[in-house]
PDB file of C-alpha atoms in Angstrom:
ATOM      1  CA  MET A   1     190.471   1.614-139.422  1.00 96.00           C
ATOM      2  CA  ARG A   2     191.386  -0.538-136.395  1.00 98.00           C
ATOM      3  CA  ILE A   3     193.962  -3.260-137.027  1.00 99.00           C
ATOM      4  CA  LEU A   4     194.669  -5.991-134.503  1.00 99.00           C
ATOM      5  CA  ARG A   5     196.484  -9.308-134.184  1.00 99.00           C
ATOM      6  CA  TYR A   6     194.947 -12.366-132.597  1.00 98.00           C
ATOM      7  CA  ASP A   7     195.816 -15.976-131.906  1.00 98.00           C
ATOM      8  CA  GLN A   8     193.927 -18.607-133.894  1.00 95.00           C
ATOM      9  CA  ASP A   9     194.924 -22.164-132.970  1.00 94.00           C
ATOM     10  CA  GLY A  10     198.500 -21.099-132.298  1.00 96.00           C
ATOM     11  CA  VAL A  11     198.806 -18.975-135.452  1.00 96.00           C
ATOM     12  CA  ALA A  12     199.067 -15.173-135.285  1.00 97.00           C
ATOM     13  CA  ARG A  13     196.695 -13.434-137.688  1.00 98.00           C
ATOM     14  CA  TYR A  14     195.823  -9.837-138.511  1.00 98.00           C
ATOM     15  CA  GLY A  15     192.233  -8.676-138.287  1.00 99.00           C
ATOM     16  CA  LEU A  16     190.051  -5.612-138.737  1.00 98.00           C
ATOM     17  CA  LEU A  17     187.836  -4.489-135.870  1.00 99.00           C
ATOM     18  CA  GLU A  18     184.459  -3.210-137.042  1.00 98.00           C
ATOM     19  CA  ALA A  19     182.254  -0.679-135.247  1.00 97.00           C
ATOM     20  CA  ASP A  20     179.983  -3.364-133.766  1.00 98.00           C
ATOM     21  CA  GLY A  21     182.920  -5.224-132.159  1.00 98.00           C
ATOM     22  CA  THR A  22     183.098  -7.887-134.859  1.00 98.00           C
ATOM     23  CA  VAL A  23     186.515  -8.891-136.205  1.00 99.00           C
ATOM     24  CA  ARG A  24     187.153  -9.736-139.839  1.00 98.00           C
ATOM     25  CA  GLU A  25     190.311 -11.460-140.992  1.00 98.00           C
ATOM     26  CA  LEU A  26     192.742  -9.155-142.794  1.00 98.00           C
ATOM     27  CA  VAL A  27     193.875 -10.978-145.910  1.00 96.00           C
ATOM     28  CA  GLY A  28     197.410  -9.804-146.618  1.00 95.00           C
ATOM     29  CA  SER A  29     199.493  -7.450-144.522  1.00 95.00           C
ATOM     30  CA  PRO A  30     198.874  -3.998-143.040  1.00 97.00           C
ATOM     31  CA  PHE A  31     202.195  -3.067-144.630  1.00 97.00           C
ATOM     32  CA  GLY A  32     201.252  -4.192-148.128  1.00 94.00           C
ATOM     33  CA  PRO A  33     198.280  -5.258-150.233  1.00 94.00           C
ATOM     34  CA  ALA A  34     195.401  -6.335-147.986  1.00 94.00           C
ATOM     35  CA  ALA A  35     191.634  -6.754-148.034  1.00 94.00           C
ATOM     36  CA  PRO A  36     188.895  -7.658-145.531  1.00 95.00           C
ATOM     37  CA  GLY A  37     188.186 -11.372-145.318  1.00 97.00           C
ATOM     38  CA  ALA A  38     185.741 -13.609-143.510  1.00 97.00           C
ATOM     39  CA  VAL A  39     184.153 -12.744-140.177  1.00 98.00           C
ATOM     40  CA  VAL A  40     186.142 -14.264-137.299  1.00 97.00           C
ATOM     41  CA  GLY A  41     183.777 -13.362-134.451  1.00 98.00           C
ATOM     42  CA  PRO A  42     183.407 -10.906-131.578  1.00 98.00           C
ATOM     43  CA  VAL A  43     186.633  -9.298-130.378  1.00 98.00           C
ATOM     44  CA  THR A  44     185.724 -10.330-126.832  1.00 97.00           C
ATOM     45  CA  ASP A  45     186.093 -13.996-127.866  1.00 97.00           C
ATOM     46  CA  LEU A  46     189.637 -13.562-129.191  1.00 98.00           C
ATOM     47  CA  ARG A  47     193.020 -13.749-127.503  1.00 98.00           C
ATOM     48  CA  LEU A  48     194.656 -10.521-128.613  1.00 99.00           C
ATOM     49  CA  LEU A  49     198.369 -10.316-129.347  1.00 99.00           C
ATOM     50  CA  PRO A  50     200.521  -7.195-129.610  1.00 99.00           C
ATOM     51  CA  PRO A  51     199.067  -5.521-132.709  1.00 99.00           C
ATOM     52  CA  VAL A  52     202.407  -5.591-134.514  1.00 98.00           C
ATOM     53  CA  GLU A  53     205.714  -7.485-134.411  1.00 97.00           C
ATOM     54  CA  PRO A  54     208.162  -4.574-134.502  1.00 98.00           C
ATOM     55  CA  PRO A  55     211.684  -4.953-135.861  1.00 98.00           C
ATOM     56  CA  LYS A  56     212.622  -2.194-133.398  1.00 99.00           C
ATOM     57  CA  ILE A  57     211.025  -0.702-130.279  1.00 99.00           C
ATOM     58  CA  ILE A  58     212.416   2.824-129.876  1.00 99.00           C
ATOM     59  CA  CYS A  59     211.508   4.730-126.727  1.00 99.00           C
ATOM     60  CA  VAL A  60     211.702   8.409-125.845  1.00 98.00           C
ATOM     61  CA  GLY A  61     212.493   9.695-122.367  1.00 96.00           C
ATOM     62  CA  LEU A  62     211.636  13.074-120.841  1.00 96.00           C
ATOM     63  CA  ASN A  63     209.220  14.124-123.550  1.00 97.00           C
ATOM     64  CA  TYR A  64     206.276  15.593-121.604  1.00 96.00           C
ATOM     65  CA  ARG A  65     206.920  19.059-120.230  1.00 94.00           C
ATOM     66  CA  GLU A  66     205.068  18.374-116.972  1.00 92.00           C
ATOM     67  CA  HIS A  67     206.982  15.123-116.463  1.00 94.00           C
ATOM     68  CA  ILE A  68     210.264  16.991-116.951  1.00 93.00           C
ATOM     69  CA  ARG A  69     209.217  19.414-114.213  1.00 91.00           C
ATOM     70  CA  GLU A  70     208.097  16.511-112.002  1.00 89.00           C
ATOM     71  CA  THR A  71     211.523  14.854-112.210  1.00 90.00           C
ATOM     72  CA  ASN A  72     213.521  18.097-111.848  1.00 88.00           C
ATOM     73  CA  ALA A  73     215.367  17.154-115.030  1.00 91.00           C
ATOM     74  CA  GLN A  74     216.945  19.492-117.532  1.00 93.00           C
ATOM     75  CA  THR A  75     214.882  20.031-120.679  1.00 94.00           C
ATOM     76  CA  PRO A  76     216.493  17.963-123.468  1.00 95.00           C
ATOM     77  CA  GLU A  77     217.786  19.723-126.562  1.00 97.00           C
ATOM     78  CA  PHE A  78     217.033  16.662-128.693  1.00 97.00           C
ATOM     79  CA  PRO A  79     215.067  13.426-128.138  1.00 98.00           C
ATOM     80  CA  MET A  80     216.495  11.143-125.439  1.00 97.00           C
ATOM     81  CA  LEU A  81     216.271   7.620-126.872  1.00 98.00           C
ATOM     82  CA  PHE A  82     216.631   4.052-125.688  1.00 98.00           C
ATOM     83  CA  MET A  83     215.365   0.689-126.942  1.00 98.00           C
ATOM     84  CA  LYS A  84     213.469  -2.316-125.633  1.00 99.00           C
ATOM     85  CA  PRO A  85     213.911  -5.900-126.850  1.00 98.00           C
ATOM     86  CA  ARG A  86     211.076  -7.668-128.640  1.00 98.00           C
ATOM     87  CA  THR A  87     210.849 -10.118-125.742  1.00 98.00           C
ATOM     88  CA  ALA A  88     209.410  -7.232-123.688  1.00 99.00           C
ATOM     89  CA  LEU A  89     206.243  -7.228-125.826  1.00 99.00           C
ATOM     90  CA  VAL A  90     202.893  -8.397-124.484  1.00 99.00           C
ATOM     91  CA  GLY A  91     199.400  -7.705-125.742  1.00 99.00           C
ATOM     92  CA  HIS A  92     196.123  -6.572-124.243  1.00 99.00           C
ATOM     93  CA  GLY A  93     195.064  -8.784-121.339  1.00 99.00           C
ATOM     94  CA  GLN A  94     198.435 -10.492-121.025  1.00 99.00           C
ATOM     95  CA  PRO A  95     200.274 -10.222-117.697  1.00 99.00           C
ATOM     96  CA  ILE A  96     203.090  -7.885-116.768  1.00 99.00           C
ATOM     97  CA  VAL A  97     205.520 -10.110-114.872  1.00 99.00           C
ATOM     98  CA  TYR A  98     207.043  -8.426-111.825  1.00 99.00           C
ATOM     99  CA  PRO A  99     210.651  -9.705-111.939  1.00 99.00           C
ATOM    100  CA  ARG A 100     212.333 -11.282-108.929  1.00 98.00           C
ATOM    101  CA  LEU A 101     215.383  -9.098-109.617  1.00 98.00           C
ATOM    102  CA  SER A 102     213.532  -5.831-108.944  1.00 99.00           C
ATOM    103  CA  LYS A 103     211.785  -4.331-105.950  1.00 98.00           C
ATOM    104  CA  VAL A 104     210.592  -1.044-107.543  1.00 99.00           C
ATOM    105  CA  VAL A 105     208.569  -1.374-110.771  1.00 99.00           C
ATOM    106  CA  HIS A 106     206.622   1.563-112.221  1.00 99.00           C
ATOM    107  CA  TYR A 107     203.952   2.086-114.895  1.00 99.00           C
ATOM    108  CA  GLU A 108     204.332   4.666-117.690  1.00 99.00           C
ATOM    109  CA  ALA A 109     201.404   5.363-120.033  1.00 99.00           C
ATOM    110  CA  GLU A 110     202.536   6.238-123.554  1.00 99.00           C
ATOM    111  CA  LEU A 111     201.271   6.915-127.066  1.00 99.00           C
ATOM    112  CA  ALA A 112     202.948   4.520-129.502  1.00 99.00           C
ATOM    113  CA  VAL A 113     203.525   5.270-133.180  1.00 99.00           C
ATOM    114  CA  VAL A 114     203.611   2.398-135.674  1.00 99.00           C
ATOM    115  CA  ILE A 115     205.688   3.018-138.790  1.00 99.00           C
ATOM    116  CA  GLY A 116     204.003   1.981-142.044  1.00 99.00           C
ATOM    117  CA  ARG A 117     206.828   2.186-144.576  1.00 98.00           C
ATOM    118  CA  ARG A 118     210.593   2.574-144.765  1.00 99.00           C
ATOM    119  CA  ALA A 119     211.731   6.014-143.632  1.00 99.00           C
ATOM    120  CA  ARG A 120     215.236   7.380-144.017  1.00 99.00           C
ATOM    121  CA  ARG A 121     216.130  11.040-143.457  1.00 99.00           C
ATOM    122  CA  VAL A 122     212.604  12.349-143.807  1.00 99.00           C
ATOM    123  CA  SER A 123     211.592  15.896-142.922  1.00 99.00           C
ATOM    124  CA  PRO A 124     209.077  16.745-140.194  1.00 98.00           C
ATOM    125  CA  GLU A 125     206.706  17.881-142.946  1.00 98.00           C
ATOM    126  CA  GLN A 126     206.894  14.439-144.604  1.00 98.00           C
ATOM    127  CA  ALA A 127     207.017  12.356-141.417  1.00 99.00           C
ATOM    128  CA  LEU A 128     203.322  11.552-140.970  1.00 99.00           C
ATOM    129  CA  ASP A 129     203.237  10.030-144.467  1.00 98.00           C
ATOM    130  CA  TYR A 130     205.275   7.163-142.997  1.00 99.00           C
ATOM    131  CA  VAL A 131     202.894   6.399-140.113  1.00 99.00           C
ATOM    132  CA  LEU A 132     200.569   3.404-140.260  1.00 99.00           C
ATOM    133  CA  GLY A 133     198.769   4.369-137.058  1.00 99.00           C
ATOM    134  CA  TYR A 134     198.825   4.662-133.281  1.00 99.00           C
ATOM    135  CA  THR A 135     198.269   2.414-130.293  1.00 99.00           C
ATOM    136  CA  CYS A 136     198.564   2.430-126.497  1.00 99.00           C
ATOM    137  CA  ALA A 137     201.720   1.406-124.674  1.00 99.00           C
ATOM    138  CA  ASN A 138     203.017   0.998-121.144  1.00 99.00           C
ATOM    139  CA  ASP A 139     206.747   1.602-120.717  1.00 99.00           C
ATOM    140  CA  VAL A 140     207.075  -0.573-117.603  1.00 99.00           C
ATOM    141  CA  SER A 141     210.257   0.326-115.745  1.00 99.00           C
ATOM    142  CA  ALA A 142     212.336  -1.247-112.967  1.00 99.00           C
ATOM    143  CA  ARG A 143     213.379   1.976-111.255  1.00 98.00           C
ATOM    144  CA  ASP A 144     215.977   0.402-108.976  1.00 98.00           C
ATOM    145  CA  TRP A 145     217.849  -1.040-111.947  1.00 98.00           C
ATOM    146  CA  GLN A 146     217.284   2.084-114.034  1.00 98.00           C
ATOM    147  CA  ARG A 147     218.876   4.323-111.397  1.00 96.00           C
ATOM    148  CA  ARG A 148     221.832   2.008-110.864  1.00 97.00           C
ATOM    149  CA  GLU A 149     222.725   1.736-114.528  1.00 98.00           C
ATOM    150  CA  MET A 150     222.010   5.379-115.414  1.00 96.00           C
ATOM    151  CA  ALA A 151     224.570   6.365-112.786  1.00 96.00           C
ATOM    152  CA  HIS A 152     227.077   4.823-115.228  1.00 97.00           C
ATOM    153  CA  GLY A 153     225.499   6.345-118.340  1.00 94.00           C
ATOM    154  CA  PHE A 154     223.627   3.267-119.567  1.00 95.00           C
ATOM    155  CA  LEU A 155     219.985   2.173-119.803  1.00 96.00           C
ATOM    156  CA  PHE A 156     218.802  -1.341-120.594  1.00 97.00           C
ATOM    157  CA  TRP A 157     218.100  -3.460-117.516  1.00 97.00           C
ATOM    158  CA  GLY A 158     215.573  -1.014-116.094  1.00 98.00           C
ATOM    159  CA  LYS A 159     213.511  -1.002-119.289  1.00 99.00           C
ATOM    160  CA  GLY A 160     214.163  -4.350-120.913  1.00 98.00           C
ATOM    161  CA  PHE A 161     212.735  -7.085-118.695  1.00 99.00           C
ATOM    162  CA  ASP A 162     210.375  -9.565-120.345  1.00 99.00           C
ATOM    163  CA  THR A 163     206.778  -8.226-120.515  1.00 99.00           C
ATOM    164  CA  PHE A 164     207.914  -4.607-119.930  1.00 99.00           C
ATOM    165  CA  ALA A 165     206.354  -3.360-123.194  1.00 99.00           C
ATOM    166  CA  PRO A 166     202.580  -3.936-123.188  1.00 99.00           C
ATOM    167  CA  LEU A 167     201.148  -2.757-126.521  1.00 99.00           C
ATOM    168  CA  GLY A 168     197.595  -2.600-127.851  1.00 99.00           C
ATOM    169  CA  PRO A 169     194.804  -3.322-127.986  1.00 99.00           C
ATOM    170  CA  TRP A 170     194.884  -2.400-131.686  1.00 99.00           C
ATOM    171  CA  ILE A 171     196.340   0.103-134.144  1.00 99.00           C
ATOM    172  CA  VAL A 172     194.107   3.003-135.163  1.00 99.00           C
ATOM    173  CA  THR A 173     194.850   4.669-138.492  1.00 98.00           C
ATOM    174  CA  ASP A 174     193.825   8.045-139.886  1.00 93.00           C
ATOM    175  CA  ILE A 175     193.610   9.997-136.636  1.00 98.00           C
ATOM    176  CA  ASP A 176     195.291  13.215-135.582  1.00 98.00           C
ATOM    177  CA  ALA A 177     197.419  12.292-132.555  1.00 98.00           C
ATOM    178  CA  SER A 178     198.625  15.819-131.758  1.00 98.00           C
ATOM    179  CA  ASP A 179     196.100  16.508-128.965  1.00 99.00           C
ATOM    180  CA  LEU A 180     194.691  13.307-127.494  1.00 99.00           C
ATOM    181  CA  ALA A 181     193.779  12.631-123.868  1.00 99.00           C
ATOM    182  CA  ILE A 182     196.026   9.979-122.307  1.00 99.00           C
ATOM    183  CA  THR A 183     195.060   8.377-118.991  1.00 99.00           C
ATOM    184  CA  LEU A 184     196.469   5.642-116.786  1.00 99.00           C
ATOM    185  CA  ARG A 185     194.343   3.883-114.175  1.00 99.00           C
ATOM    186  CA  LEU A 186     195.733   1.625-111.476  1.00 99.00           C
ATOM    187  CA  ASN A 187     193.043  -0.674-110.068  1.00 99.00           C
ATOM    188  CA  GLY A 188     190.453   1.745-111.448  1.00 99.00           C
ATOM    189  CA  GLU A 189     192.017   4.877-109.922  1.00 99.00           C
ATOM    190  CA  VAL A 190     193.387   7.571-112.231  1.00 99.00           C
ATOM    191  CA  ARG A 191     197.141   8.043-111.741  1.00 99.00           C
ATOM    192  CA  GLN A 192     198.150   9.802-114.963  1.00 99.00           C
ATOM    193  CA  ALA A 193     196.056  12.251-116.986  1.00 98.00           C
ATOM    194  CA  ALA A 194     197.465  14.488-119.715  1.00 98.00           C
ATOM    195  CA  ARG A 195     197.194  15.375-123.383  1.00 98.00           C
ATOM    196  CA  THR A 196     199.635  14.607-126.155  1.00 98.00           C
ATOM    197  CA  SER A 197     199.794  18.337-126.886  1.00 98.00           C
ATOM    198  CA  ASP A 198     202.171  18.490-123.886  1.00 97.00           C
ATOM    199  CA  LEU A 199     204.816  16.564-125.842  1.00 98.00           C
ATOM    200  CA  LEU A 200     208.114  18.423-126.054  1.00 97.00           C
ATOM    201  CA  PHE A 201     209.094  16.690-129.300  1.00 98.00           C
ATOM    202  CA  THR A 202     206.061  16.028-131.505  1.00 98.00           C
ATOM    203  CA  VAL A 203     205.487  12.830-133.463  1.00 99.00           C
ATOM    204  CA  PRO A 204     206.667  14.388-136.771  1.00 99.00           C
ATOM    205  CA  ARG A 205     209.794  15.741-135.059  1.00 99.00           C
ATOM    206  CA  LEU A 206     210.557  12.370-133.467  1.00 99.00           C
ATOM    207  CA  ILE A 207     210.195  10.468-136.734  1.00 99.00           C
ATOM    208  CA  SER A 208     212.312  12.991-138.583  1.00 99.00           C
ATOM    209  CA  ASP A 209     215.067  13.127-135.964  1.00 99.00           C
ATOM    210  CA  ILE A 210     215.288   9.360-135.516  1.00 99.00           C
ATOM    211  CA  SER A 211     215.319   8.764-139.276  1.00 99.00           C
ATOM    212  CA  GLN A 212     218.406  10.951-139.669  1.00 99.00           C
ATOM    213  CA  ALA A 213     220.435   8.253-137.912  1.00 98.00           C
ATOM    214  CA  VAL A 214     218.347   5.071-138.013  1.00 98.00           C
ATOM    215  CA  THR A 215     216.362   3.673-140.917  1.00 99.00           C
ATOM    216  CA  LEU A 216     212.801   3.131-139.730  1.00 99.00           C
ATOM    217  CA  GLU A 217     211.183  -0.004-141.116  1.00 99.00           C
ATOM    218  CA  PRO A 218     207.558  -1.086-141.511  1.00 99.00           C
ATOM    219  CA  GLY A 219     206.294  -2.230-138.126  1.00 99.00           C
ATOM    220  CA  ASP A 220     208.815  -0.284-136.057  1.00 99.00           C
ATOM    221  CA  VAL A 221     207.260   1.196-132.927  1.00 99.00           C
ATOM    222  CA  ILE A 222     208.153   4.509-131.273  1.00 99.00           C
ATOM    223  CA  LEU A 223     207.023   5.009-127.672  1.00 99.00           C
ATOM    224  CA  THR A 224     206.732   8.773-127.413  1.00 99.00           C
ATOM    225  CA  GLY A 225     207.255   9.293-123.663  1.00 98.00           C
ATOM    226  CA  THR A 226     205.146   9.371-120.519  1.00 98.00           C
ATOM    227  CA  PRO A 227     203.373  12.264-118.784  1.00 98.00           C
ATOM    228  CA  SER A 228     203.640  13.143-115.100  1.00 97.00           C
ATOM    229  CA  GLY A 229     202.254  10.893-112.386  1.00 97.00           C
ATOM    230  CA  VAL A 230     204.397   7.778-112.768  1.00 97.00           C
ATOM    231  CA  GLY A 231     204.290   5.396-109.820  1.00 98.00           C
ATOM    232  CA  PRO A 232     204.701   1.838-108.535  1.00 99.00           C
ATOM    233  CA  ILE A 233     202.825  -1.331-109.330  1.00 99.00           C
ATOM    234  CA  GLN A 234     202.617  -4.590-107.394  1.00 99.00           C
ATOM    235  CA  PRO A 235     201.545  -8.158-108.172  1.00 99.00           C
ATOM    236  CA  GLY A 236     197.750  -8.289-108.085  1.00 99.00           C
ATOM    237  CA  ASP A 237     197.329  -4.835-109.642  1.00 99.00           C
ATOM    238  CA  VAL A 238     195.525  -4.144-112.920  1.00 99.00           C
ATOM    239  CA  VAL A 239     196.941  -1.367-115.100  1.00 99.00           C
ATOM    240  CA  GLU A 240     194.895   0.379-117.800  1.00 99.00           C
ATOM    241  CA  VAL A 241     196.239   2.809-120.385  1.00 99.00           C
ATOM    242  CA  GLU A 242     193.500   4.679-122.242  1.00 99.00           C
ATOM    243  CA  ILE A 243     194.098   7.036-125.153  1.00 99.00           C
ATOM    244  CA  GLU A 244     191.324   9.051-126.742  1.00 99.00           C
ATOM    245  CA  LYS A 245     190.170   7.715-130.140  1.00 99.00           C
ATOM    246  CA  ILE A 246     192.272   4.553-129.682  1.00 99.00           C
ATOM    247  CA  GLY A 247     191.012   2.455-126.774  1.00 99.00           C
ATOM    248  CA  VAL A 248     192.097   0.819-123.517  1.00 99.00           C
ATOM    249  CA  LEU A 249     195.133  -1.385-122.972  1.00 99.00           C
ATOM    250  CA  ARG A 250     194.598  -3.491-119.844  1.00 99.00           C
ATOM    251  CA  ASN A 251     197.180  -5.748-118.182  1.00 99.00           C
ATOM    252  CA  PRO A 252     197.254  -7.558-114.838  1.00 99.00           C
ATOM    253  CA  VAL A 253     200.476  -7.659-112.831  1.00 99.00           C
ATOM    254  CA  VAL A 254     201.740 -11.034-111.601  1.00 99.00           C
ATOM    255  CA  ALA A 255     204.791 -12.098-109.606  1.00 99.00           C
ATOM    256  CA  GLU A 256     207.522 -13.987-111.434  1.00 98.00           C
ATOM    257  CA  GLU A 257     207.380 -17.653-110.526  1.00 94.00           C
TER     258      GLU A 257
END
């Protein structure tokens, strides 16, 4: 099942994407009782929103083995976590705004996990029972700010600018995300190419570890880390994150006015 959110006359609605590209309204909530409703129209005619409104956006750093080697970092003993504000969210087709405050902004393709029900201190063996589905994400990062603040042991500015969390285009349920191809294209040219099997901490491990300290709620999103090949973007660029069995998240980059 593919679940999306779209704008209809200023109102955010959930929909179901069918195999032929038609969208049906989802009557109810993906996190509760729901049923297919009336046909809305072709997905190409809709303005897509981030497929979920997460209470929390939890991100994982240094979680692909090849990326760890690329950065000459020490291999973490446990997941390295940080958070993004909800104001960082944008959906498929919406612009990434290159902030005036930064001069070095990078893309980071990531698999995102959407939590389906409340999870507290769950085991790795139970963890996938709490997953609604998966979507594509781009952990956009202002490297100049990230380096400055990490020198003092903090991380927020470099990850938290408005529009720095593109998410979408939809949530795909009932897939095995343990070995999916993940690709990032910049202006049509491949810049990142890996498989989720290279994750140091798997999705079940991440959910379990995080839930030992933080209660995960329906709609929470976990960005699972980026593979090797990160690099800069500039206004005028188009960034595409593609994940096997999910789809393509595409966002243009524009300068802040």
